[in-house]
Amino acid sequence: MSSAAVPSAPGWHAPADHLAPVYAQWPLDVVDASGVHLHTRDGRSVLDLYGGHAVAALGYGHPRLLATLERQARSLLFQSNAVPLEVRARAATRLAHFAGLGLDTVFFVNTGAEANENALKLALRLTGRRRIVAVEGSFHGRTAAAGAVTWGARSKWYGFPQAPFDVVFVPRGDPAAVRSAVDAQTAAVIVEPVQGVAGAVDLGEAFLVALRARSSEVGAMLIADEVQCGMGRTGSPFAAAMYGIAPDMVTTAKALGAGFPCGALLMADHVASQLHTDDLGTTFGGGPLACALIETVVDVIESDGLLGNVRRLSARIRETCLVGPVTGSQGAGFLLGLRTRRPARDVQRELLERDILVGTSADPQVLRILAPYVLEASHVDQLRDALAELPP
Ligand SMILES: Cc1ncc(COP(=O)(O)O)c(C=O)c1O
């Protein structure tokens, strides 16, 4: 189309940095980072308890991650899935064992939304049904299928004229609603065992067991979206295991590459055994650099005992940080919500003024702590002291 044919929006000029103006941004001019600290242009060292939306599981500049990055980049930066690679097979094996969920087949992708998109597609195709049940408050991503099962997306940003399948939302913690919503027309139930964007809302064992039981009863699949709560964030490898449920599929991303963009869909045998060549695909998913990093992330979490560290320091936060404006805590591990008496956004700003970065959530009175797993007790004490200084 010629430029003359494109009507320009009156009075609108592209931002000086040429970036799409779609993100609210914090007043933070970061130039680099190390350990659990972000360094700003004006010389501040900010304790990062948010980890770039739950991604920086090993903090910044972790020596083993950097060593893998350099070694793999030198040896083979990229090859497609048309070429079998040892490093890809090793990453899949390592991830399946780490998950310990009996989901022994892995399809590597690039993002959380892409993992969910593929999981939903498989459930719809393999059951031949056209309805997905999701849970109120959920966030599953911004693509057509993932957005369709994201609570509130339709009224806020969805944009597609219609969802690609029927969607029913059930209230959290309501097994009776689950019984009536999940029926013989349901292809799958998709659930974040601990909801992230909602504000670290732990859906709890009873509700998750009810979802699993009802799905099995009617022949629907259970998809656990562990994009945010998986990969050790709750202090267990995956939250499904923490609650003793066995999903048919699990999706994960974020901490999976600890900063390198990648995602994965883990499948039970009864799903994987129905796959044929060309059913799924991606160019970049399962690339050697991503796979080498996934293998290292799992290795560091296991060999450095980071799950234990997450559990211990999460307990320390819950025990010591209910001070100042904080009235309670929720969630699990380092997917932790701190409930505030005042708007969480104000408390977030006040903490940032004291060089501590925390997140907010869809709940206006919940701060989100998504700290790197390498956090130390002294950092928790720094948070406690800063909160204690704030007005209640
Ligand atoms: C639970 C959950 N699922 C899916 C997604 C989407 O992941 P991505 O942004 O990598 O597409 C997110 C992102 O925040 C998430 O928290």
Coordinates of N, CA, C and O and ligand atoms in Angstrom, one line a residue, residues 111-114 116 139-142 192 196-197 225 227-228 253-254, ligand 1:
T111 N 7.7 -19.8 23.7 CA 7.1 -18.9 24.7 C 6.0 -19.7 25.4 O 5.6 -20.8 25.0
G112 N 5.5 -19.1 26.5 CA 4.4 -19.7 27.3 C 3.2 -19.8 26.5 O 2.5 -20.9 26.4
A113 N 2.8 -18.8 25.8 CA 1.6 -18.7 25.0 C 1.6 -19.8 23.9 O 0.6 -20.5 23.7
E114 N 2.8 -20.0 23.3 CA 2.9 -21.0 22.2 C 2.8 -22.4 22.8 O 2.2 -23.3 22.2
N116 N 0.9 -23.2 25.4 CA -0.5 -23.4 25.6 C -1.3 -23.5 24.3 O -2.2 -24.3 24.3
F139 N -4.4 -16.4 33.6 CA -3.7 -15.8 32.5 C -2.9 -16.9 31.7 O -2.1 -17.6 32.3
H140 N -3.2 -17.0 30.4 CA -2.5 -18.1 29.7 C -1.8 -17.6 28.5 O -1.2 -18.4 27.7
G141 N -1.8 -16.2 28.2 CA -1.0 -15.7 27.1 C -1.8 -14.9 26.1 O -3.1 -14.8 26.3
R142 N -1.2 -14.4 25.1 CA -1.8 -13.3 24.3 C -2.1 -13.8 22.9 O -2.6 -13.0 22.0
E192 N -3.8 -22.9 35.9 CA -2.5 -22.6 36.6 C -2.7 -23.0 38.0 O -3.5 -22.4 38.8
G196 N -0.5 -16.8 38.6 CA 0.5 -15.8 38.7 C 0.0 -14.4 38.6 O 0.0 -13.7 39.6
V197 N -0.4 -14.0 37.4 CA -0.8 -12.6 37.2 C -2.0 -12.2 38.1 O -2.1 -11.1 38.5
D225 N -1.0 -25.3 33.3 CA -0.2 -24.2 32.8 C 0.8 -23.8 33.9 O 0.4 -23.1 34.8
V227 N 3.7 -22.2 33.3 CA 4.6 -21.3 32.6 C 5.2 -20.4 33.7 O 6.4 -20.1 33.7
Q228 N 4.4 -20.0 34.7 CA 4.9 -19.1 35.7 C 5.3 -19.9 37.0 O 6.3 -19.7 37.7
A253 N 7.6 -22.3 30.6 CA 8.5 -21.4 29.9 C 9.2 -20.5 31.0 O 9.7 -21.1 31.9
K254 N 9.2 -19.2 30.8 CA 9.8 -18.3 31.8 C 11.1 -18.8 32.4 O 12.2 -18.7 31.8
Ligands
LIG1 C1 0.7 -18.7 33.6 C2 1.1 -18.1 32.3 N1 0.8 -18.7 31.2 C3 1.2 -18.2 30.0 C4 1.9 -17.0 29.9 C5 2.3 -16.4 28.6 O1 3.7 -16.6 28.5 P1 4.5 -15.8 27.3 O2 4.5 -14.4 27.7 O3 5.9 -16.4 27.4 O4 3.8 -16.1 26.1 C6 2.2 -16.3 31.1 C7 2.9 -15.0 31.1 O5 2.9 -14.2 32.0 C8 1.8 -16.9 32.3 O6 2.1 -16.2 33.5

